Amino acid sequence: MTVGFLGLGVMGTPMATNLAKAGTDLIVWSRTDRGNTPPGALRVATPGDVRAELLILMLAGESAIDEVMPRVDPRGRLIVHMGTTSPEFSARLATRVENQGGRYVEAPVSGSRGPAEAGELVAMVAGDEDGKAALAPHLGVMCRQVVDCGAEPGSALLMKLAVNTFLISMVTGLAEAFHFADAYGLDRDLLRQVLDAGPMASTVSRVKAGKLVSEDFAVQASIRDVLMNNELIVAAARKREIASPLLDVCRDLYAETAALGHAESDMAAVIHGLERHGLENGRTVNGAFTRTGKGS
Ligand SMILES: NC(=O)c1ccc[n+]([C@@H]2O[C@H](COP(=O)([O-])OP(=O)(O)OC[C@H]3O[C@@H](n4cnc5c(N)ncnc54)[C@H](OP(=O)(O)O)[C@@H]3O)[C@@H](O)[C@H]2O)c1
């Protein structure tokens, strides 16, 4: 089976590269050619030129998919949406694809660029049962584990939003721990050593703590992308009429960090947003600067 892959971004590039390395007959398209065509893959000029039975979308978000999909004929094809959008958007896309004679599976993933390079993503799948079976060998190349979330498009994306609620609050909490340590003149590397050795250590905390020590904010998951994910979570919470106090605060922090010029930096750069906060009458307020001798 020929696989088409649309969107060679931070995630799509390593995912498509792993498919190519596994010997998949692969055709790729991406809006910008950064010289990152996976070895052995055929790169084509437009989405309509991707002639493949199975088409994977790893696009930035809803507007990107809205721009690309009208240039794709889903007839007789399996369309697989692996990026992150609202569950409702995915359900509407499923209906459109099926009305046009195609099959549809959503397969959002947990794990950023590092796990994508290592073929260690975790996929959540929902949609057409035959489609899931056809997709399985390819997910096996890109993922450590695949979790079936049911037949209803949208249910895997709801799961992804629950997973990201934990991710975003965890990484933001880690950044605040470093911000706290800075205020007391604690050594960032000693903090990293304690955290890495302790019971809260995870692949994510180790990578992000390393980034905070070296102040290397090369992107694994961008502030822009995390803000989009955060907004999806808050919107879904409101839709269900529940509060999302942690994610409300995180959304403001990621928005402020993006406004400071860090939109394309890794999410660990949220520490720059935290550094802009200050105190008024003993309560945290936005926009003031507290970290002695640093920042702007
Ligand atoms: N990074 C992560 O840690 C992570 C983890 C899990 C899931 N995700 C999700 O996976 C998806 C991709 O993430 P990513 O980090 O790879 O994003 P990314 O680096 O921003 O890449 C997304 C791709 O979408 C393309 N694109 C953006 N706007 C477009 C448009 N209007 N028309 C056509 N193509 C367009 C980009 O093309 P250009 O290169 O031309 O901009 C790029 O190929 C997102 O939905 C994200 O939320 C990300």
GROMACS .gro file of C-alpha atoms and ligand atoms in nm:
model
  344
    1MET     CA    1   0.000   0.000   0.000
    2THR     CA    2   0.130   0.345  -0.092
    3VAL     CA    3   0.117   0.591   0.198
    4GLY     CA    4   0.080   0.967   0.143
    5PHE     CA    5   0.203   1.205   0.412
    6LEU     CA    6   0.098   1.571   0.426
    7GLY     CA    7   0.284   1.806   0.662
    8LEU     CA    8   0.656   1.773   0.727
    9GLY     CA    9   0.676   1.994   1.038
   10VAL     CA   10   0.837   1.933   1.378
   11MET     CA   11   0.645   1.605   1.417
   12GLY     CA   12   0.572   1.508   1.057
   13THR     CA   13   0.936   1.503   0.949
   14PRO     CA   14   1.054   1.234   1.194
   15MET     CA   15   0.728   1.037   1.161
   16ALA     CA   16   0.751   1.024   0.781
   17THR     CA   17   1.123   0.948   0.803
   18ASN     CA   18   1.049   0.643   1.020
   19LEU     CA   19   0.789   0.525   0.768
   20ALA     CA   20   1.044   0.562   0.486
   21LYS     CA   21   1.313   0.382   0.687
   22ALA     CA   22   1.073   0.091   0.738
   23GLY     CA   23   1.048   0.054   0.360
   24THR     CA   24   0.705   0.213   0.316
   25ASP     CA   25   0.621   0.324  -0.037
   26LEU     CA   26   0.587   0.692   0.056
   27ILE     CA   27   0.471   1.009  -0.121
   28VAL     CA   28   0.504   1.336   0.073
   29TRP     CA   29   0.383   1.692   0.042
   30SER     CA   30   0.450   1.989   0.266
   31ARG     CA   31   0.379   2.359   0.211
   32THR     CA   32   0.740   2.464   0.267
   33ASP     CA   33   1.032   2.264   0.127
   34ARG     CA   34   1.301   2.271   0.397
   35GLY     CA   35   1.508   1.999   0.228
   36ASN     CA   36   1.361   1.748   0.474
   37THR     CA   37   1.218   1.491   0.230
   38PRO     CA   38   1.263   1.150   0.395
   39PRO     CA   39   1.521   0.941   0.207
   40GLY     CA   40   1.347   0.717  -0.048
   41ALA     CA   41   1.020   0.914  -0.042
   42LEU     CA   42   0.874   1.089  -0.347
   43ARG     CA   43   0.803   1.458  -0.288
   44VAL     CA   44   0.524   1.615  -0.494
   45ALA     CA   45   0.426   1.976  -0.561
   46THR     CA   46   0.061   1.981  -0.449
   47PRO     CA   47  -0.162   1.782  -0.209
   48GLY     CA   48  -0.363   1.668  -0.515
   49ASP     CA   49  -0.050   1.497  -0.652
   50VAL     CA   50  -0.027   1.263  -0.353
   51ARG     CA   51  -0.169   0.951  -0.517
   52ALA     CA   52  -0.194   0.706  -0.230
   53GLU     CA   53  -0.462   0.480  -0.083
   54LEU     CA   54  -0.379   0.592   0.269
   55LEU     CA   55  -0.328   0.959   0.341
   56ILE     CA   56  -0.183   1.082   0.671
   57LEU     CA   57  -0.238   1.445   0.772
   58MET     CA   58   0.014   1.586   1.022
   59LEU     CA   59  -0.083   1.949   0.984
   60ALA     CA   60  -0.058   2.236   1.233
   61GLY     CA   61  -0.427   2.275   1.308
   62GLU     CA   62  -0.779   2.334   1.182
   63SER     CA   63  -0.706   2.620   0.942
   64ALA     CA   64  -0.420   2.422   0.782
   65ILE     CA   65  -0.651   2.123   0.728
   66ASP     CA   66  -0.923   2.353   0.590
   67GLU     CA   67  -0.673   2.487   0.339
   68VAL     CA   68  -0.535   2.150   0.234
   69MET     CA   69  -0.839   1.917   0.227
   70PRO     CA   70  -1.026   2.088  -0.060
   71ARG     CA   71  -0.721   1.997  -0.272
   72VAL     CA   72  -0.752   1.627  -0.182
   73ASP     CA   73  -0.999   1.379  -0.334
   74PRO     CA   74  -1.093   1.136  -0.053
   75ARG     CA   75  -1.280   0.895  -0.285
   76GLY     CA   76  -1.176   0.533  -0.217
   77ARG     CA   77  -0.909   0.644   0.026
   78LEU     CA   78  -0.837   0.621   0.396
   79ILE     CA   79  -0.778   0.966   0.546
   80VAL     CA   80  -0.592   0.967   0.879
   81HIS     CA   81  -0.583   1.287   1.086
   82MET     CA   82  -0.288   1.263   1.329
   83GLY     CA   83  -0.258   1.626   1.441
   84THR     CA   84  -0.455   1.794   1.718
   85THR     CA   85  -0.782   1.977   1.659
   86SER     CA   86  -1.108   2.002   1.845
   87PRO     CA   87  -1.304   1.675   1.859
   88GLU     CA   88  -1.595   1.847   1.678
   89PHE     CA   89  -1.371   1.954   1.392
   90SER     CA   90  -1.254   1.595   1.348
   91ALA     CA   91  -1.612   1.461   1.355
   92ARG     CA   92  -1.711   1.712   1.085
   93LEU     CA   93  -1.407   1.614   0.877
   94ALA     CA   94  -1.505   1.247   0.913
   95THR     CA   95  -1.855   1.321   0.783
   96ARG     CA   96  -1.716   1.517   0.488
   97VAL     CA   97  -1.468   1.243   0.396
   98GLU     CA   98  -1.729   0.968   0.426
   99ASN     CA   99  -1.985   1.167   0.223
  100GLN     CA  100  -1.722   1.194  -0.050
  101GLY     CA  101  -1.665   0.817  -0.054
  102GLY     CA  102  -1.362   0.789   0.171
  103ARG     CA  103  -1.290   0.627   0.506
  104TYR     CA  104  -1.171   0.821   0.811
  105VAL     CA  105  -0.962   0.757   1.120
  106GLU     CA  106  -0.834   1.010   1.372
  107ALA     CA  107  -0.506   0.914   1.537
  108PRO     CA  108  -0.368   1.197   1.752
  109VAL     CA  109  -0.039   1.123   1.925
  110SER     CA  110   0.118   1.182   2.263
  111GLY     CA  111   0.493   1.255   2.264
  112SER     CA  112   0.691   1.536   2.103
  113ARG     CA  113   0.983   1.547   1.860
  114GLY     CA  114   1.214   1.318   2.063
  115PRO     CA  115   0.963   1.028   2.086
  116ALA     CA  116   0.865   1.090   1.721
  117GLU     CA  117   1.229   1.044   1.615
  118ALA     CA  118   1.258   0.730   1.827
  119GLY     CA  119   0.931   0.580   1.694
  120GLU     CA  120   0.803   0.595   2.054
  121LEU     CA  121   0.481   0.792   2.018
  122VAL     CA  122   0.156   0.680   2.177
  123ALA     CA  123  -0.137   0.697   1.936
  124MET     CA  124  -0.504   0.718   2.029
  125VAL     CA  125  -0.728   0.598   1.746
  126ALA     CA  126  -1.097   0.638   1.668
  127GLY     CA  127  -1.306   0.590   1.356
  128ASP     CA  128  -1.359   0.336   1.080
  129GLU     CA  129  -1.274  -0.019   1.199
  130ASP     CA  130  -1.133  -0.141   0.863
  131GLY     CA  131  -0.941   0.184   0.845
  132LYS     CA  132  -0.784   0.121   1.184
  133ALA     CA  133  -0.678  -0.227   1.074
  134ALA     CA  134  -0.519  -0.092   0.756
  135LEU     CA  135  -0.342   0.179   0.955
  136ALA     CA  136  -0.210  -0.051   1.230
  137PRO     CA  137   0.118  -0.163   1.063
  138HIS     CA  138   0.211   0.197   0.986
  139LEU     CA  139   0.132   0.316   1.338
  140GLY     CA  140   0.351   0.027   1.456
  141VAL     CA  141   0.647   0.199   1.287
  142MET     CA  142   0.581   0.541   1.444
  143CYS     CA  143   0.447   0.445   1.786
  144ARG     CA  144   0.531   0.249   2.099
  145GLN     CA  145   0.165   0.189   2.175
  146VAL     CA  146  -0.172   0.236   2.012
  147VAL     CA  147  -0.485   0.280   2.226
  148ASP     CA  148  -0.823   0.222   2.060
  149CYS     CA  149  -1.068   0.491   2.177
  150GLY     CA  150  -1.370   0.362   1.984
  151ALA     CA  151  -1.557   0.404   1.658
  152GLU     CA  152  -1.675   0.762   1.712
  153PRO     CA  153  -1.452   1.030   1.555
  154GLY     CA  154  -1.372   1.284   1.824
  155SER     CA  155  -1.327   1.034   2.106
  156ALA     CA  156  -0.951   0.991   2.049
  157LEU     CA  157  -0.910   1.369   2.038
  158LEU     CA  158  -1.099   1.408   2.366
  159MET     CA  159  -0.853   1.159   2.515
  160LYS     CA  160  -0.564   1.359   2.368
  161LEU     CA  161  -0.699   1.677   2.532
  162ALA     CA  162  -0.716   1.497   2.870
  163VAL     CA  163  -0.355   1.380   2.823
  164ASN     CA  164  -0.240   1.731   2.733
  165THR     CA  165  -0.410   1.875   3.042
  166PHE     CA  166  -0.156   1.676   3.243
  167LEU     CA  167   0.136   1.757   3.009
  168ILE     CA  168   0.078   2.132   3.009
  169SER     CA  169   0.023   2.164   3.383
  170MET     CA  170   0.327   1.941   3.451
  171VAL     CA  171   0.572   2.133   3.228
  172THR     CA  172   0.441   2.470   3.349
  173GLY     CA  173   0.484   2.350   3.709
  174LEU     CA  174   0.840   2.242   3.631
  175ALA     CA  175   0.918   2.585   3.484
  176GLU     CA  176   0.775   2.749   3.797
  177ALA     CA  177   0.999   2.529   4.014
  178PHE     CA  178   1.303   2.666   3.826
  179HIS     CA  179   1.165   3.019   3.857
  180PHE     CA  180   1.129   2.970   4.234
  181ALA     CA  181   1.482   2.827   4.259
  182ASP     CA  182   1.622   3.124   4.065
  183ALA     CA  183   1.464   3.369   4.311
  184TYR     CA  184   1.656   3.202   4.598
  185GLY     CA  185   1.981   3.173   4.401
  186LEU     CA  186   1.961   2.792   4.394
  187ASP     CA  187   2.174   2.620   4.131
  188ARG     CA  188   1.954   2.514   3.835
  189ASP     CA  189   2.172   2.209   3.767
  190LEU     CA  190   2.145   2.089   4.127
  191LEU     CA  191   1.767   2.121   4.103
  192ARG     CA  192   1.775   1.918   3.781
  193GLN     CA  193   1.985   1.647   3.952
  194VAL     CA  194   1.740   1.618   4.242
  195LEU     CA  195   1.438   1.605   4.011
  196ASP     CA  196   1.596   1.353   3.774
  197ALA     CA  197   1.679   1.121   4.066
  198GLY     CA  198   1.344   1.160   4.239
  199PRO     CA  199   1.003   0.996   4.216
  200MET     CA  200   0.852   1.262   3.984
  201ALA     CA  201   1.109   1.214   3.708
  202SER     CA  202   0.975   1.124   3.363
  203THR     CA  203   1.101   1.141   3.007
  204VAL     CA  204   0.927   1.476   2.974
  205SER     CA  205   1.059   1.622   3.302
  206ARG     CA  206   1.416   1.512   3.220
  207VAL     CA  207   1.409   1.670   2.872
  208LYS     CA  208   1.247   1.993   2.991
  209ALA     CA  209   1.469   2.026   3.304
  210GLY     CA  210   1.773   1.983   3.077
  211LYS     CA  211   1.641   2.261   2.854
  212LEU     CA  212   1.584   2.491   3.152
  213VAL     CA  213   1.940   2.432   3.279
  214SER     CA  214   2.104   2.495   2.942
  215GLU     CA  215   1.848   2.762   2.839
  216ASP     CA  216   1.824   2.572   2.510
  217PHE     CA  217   1.472   2.635   2.386
  218ALA     CA  218   1.511   2.457   2.049
  219VAL     CA  219   1.162   2.333   1.967
  220GLN     CA  220   1.016   1.995   2.060
  221ALA     CA  221   0.666   2.137   2.108
  222SER     CA  222   0.637   2.507   2.037
  223ILE     CA  223   0.479   2.771   2.263
  224ARG     CA  224   0.244   2.844   1.967
  225ASP     CA  225   0.135   2.481   1.942
  226VAL     CA  226   0.094   2.440   2.320
  227LEU     CA  227  -0.116   2.759   2.335
  228MET     CA  228  -0.342   2.617   2.061
  229ASN     CA  229  -0.374   2.289   2.254
  230ASN     CA  230  -0.439   2.476   2.579
  231GLU     CA  231  -0.716   2.679   2.412
  232LEU     CA  232  -0.876   2.358   2.280
  233ILE     CA  233  -0.878   2.214   2.634
  234VAL     CA  234  -1.032   2.525   2.791
  235ALA     CA  235  -1.297   2.541   2.517
  236ALA     CA  236  -1.383   2.172   2.567
  237ALA     CA  237  -1.408   2.224   2.945
  238ARG     CA  238  -1.645   2.518   2.896
  239LYS     CA  239  -1.853   2.314   2.654
  240ARG     CA  240  -1.897   2.055   2.931
  241GLU     CA  241  -1.962   2.337   3.180
  242ILE     CA  242  -1.666   2.252   3.403
  243ALA     CA  243  -1.395   2.481   3.537
  244SER     CA  244  -1.031   2.443   3.428
  245PRO     CA  245  -0.845   2.661   3.680
  246LEU     CA  246  -0.494   2.527   3.611
  247LEU     CA  247  -0.532   2.539   3.235
  248ASP     CA  248  -0.683   2.889   3.250
  249VAL     CA  249  -0.366   3.015   3.418
  250CYS     CA  250  -0.145   2.816   3.179
  251ARG     CA  251  -0.327   2.959   2.877
  252ASP     CA  252  -0.253   3.314   2.995
  253LEU     CA  253   0.111   3.224   3.058
  254TYR     CA  254   0.160   3.068   2.712
  255ALA     CA  255  -0.016   3.363   2.549
  256GLU     CA  256   0.211   3.607   2.735
  257THR     CA  257   0.521   3.403   2.647
  258ALA     CA  258   0.421   3.405   2.278
  259ALA     CA  259   0.362   3.783   2.298
  260LEU     CA  260   0.715   3.822   2.437
  261GLY     CA  261   0.845   3.680   2.106
  262HIS     CA  262   0.889   3.313   2.204
  263ALA     CA  263   0.606   3.159   1.995
  264GLU     CA  264   0.844   2.933   1.802
  265SER     CA  265   1.052   2.834   2.108
  266ASP     CA  266   1.000   2.513   2.300
  267MET     CA  267   0.726   2.514   2.566
  268ALA     CA  268   0.992   2.519   2.840
  269ALA     CA  269   1.038   2.886   2.744
  270VAL     CA  270   0.717   2.947   2.940
  271ILE     CA  271   0.963   3.037   3.220
  272HIS     CA  272   1.001   3.370   3.038
  273GLY     CA  273   0.628   3.429   3.083
  274LEU     CA  274   0.656   3.341   3.453
  275GLU     CA  275   0.949   3.580   3.494
  276ARG     CA  276   0.727   3.868   3.385
  277HIS     CA  277   0.491   3.819   3.678
  278GLY     CA  278   0.523   4.013   4.003
  279LEU     CA  279   0.344   4.080   4.328
  280GLU     CA  280   0.088   4.334   4.433
  281ASN     CA  281  -0.040   4.324   4.791
  282GLY     CA  282   0.096   3.970   4.824
  283ARG     CA  283  -0.085   3.838   4.516
  284THR     CA  284   0.066   3.737   4.183
  285VAL     CA  285  -0.004   3.980   3.901
  286ASN     CA  286   0.088   3.978   3.536
  287GLY     CA  287   0.349   4.180   3.361
  288ALA     CA  288   0.585   4.280   3.643
  289PHE     CA  289   0.946   4.167   3.644
  290THR     CA  290   1.091   3.987   3.946
  291ARG     CA  291   1.397   3.778   3.853
  292THR     CA  292   1.688   3.987   3.987
  293GLY     CA  293   1.923   4.106   3.716
  294LYS     CA  294   1.766   3.905   3.434
  295GLY     CA  295   1.499   3.934   3.169
  296SER     CA  296   1.367   4.243   3.000
  297LIG     N1  297   0.514   1.917   1.856
  297LIG     C1  298   0.457   1.834   1.941
  297LIG     O1  299   0.511   1.805   2.048
  297LIG     C2  300   0.325   1.766   1.911
  297LIG     C3  301   0.296   1.647   1.977
  297LIG     C4  302   0.175   1.582   1.948
  297LIG     C5  303   0.086   1.637   1.857
  297LIG     N2  304   0.118   1.755   1.796
  297LIG     C6  305   0.018   1.808   1.702
  297LIG     O2  306   0.056   1.762   1.572
  297LIG     C7  307   0.033   1.865   1.474
  297LIG     C8  308   0.163   1.902   1.407
  297LIG     O3  309   0.252   1.950   1.506
  297LIG     P1  310   0.398   2.005   1.467
  297LIG     O4  311   0.466   2.035   1.596
  297LIG     O5  312   0.461   1.916   1.366
  297LIG     O6  313   0.356   2.143   1.396
  297LIG     P2  314   0.439   2.232   1.292
  297LIG     O7  315   0.584   2.211   1.306
  297LIG     O8  316   0.384   2.368   1.305
  297LIG     O9  317   0.404   2.167   1.148
  297LIG     C9  318   0.280   2.154   1.099
  297LIG    C10  319   0.275   2.137   0.949
  297LIG    O10  320   0.157   2.205   0.907
  297LIG    C11  321   0.189   2.284   0.796
  297LIG     N3  322   0.098   2.398   0.783
  297LIG    C12  323   0.074   2.496   0.872
  297LIG     N4  324  -0.019   2.582   0.822
  297LIG    C13  325  -0.049   2.538   0.699
  297LIG    C14  326  -0.138   2.583   0.598
  297LIG     N5  327  -0.215   2.691   0.616
  297LIG     N6  328  -0.145   2.513   0.483
  297LIG    C15  329  -0.069   2.405   0.464
  297LIG     N7  330   0.017   2.355   0.556
  297LIG    C16  331   0.026   2.421   0.672
  297LIG    C17  332   0.331   2.328   0.819
  297LIG    O11  333   0.384   2.375   0.698
  297LIG     P3  334   0.498   2.488   0.695
  297LIG    O12  335   0.624   2.414   0.729
  297LIG    O13  336   0.491   2.544   0.559
  297LIG    O14  337   0.461   2.588   0.804
  297LIG    C18  338   0.391   2.198   0.868
  297LIG    O15  339   0.420   2.113   0.761
  297LIG    C19  340  -0.034   1.981   1.550
  297LIG    O16  341  -0.172   1.965   1.540
  297LIG    C20  342   0.012   1.960   1.693
  297LIG    O17  343  -0.080   2.012   1.787
  297LIG    C21  344   0.235   1.820   1.818
   0.00000   0.00000   0.00000
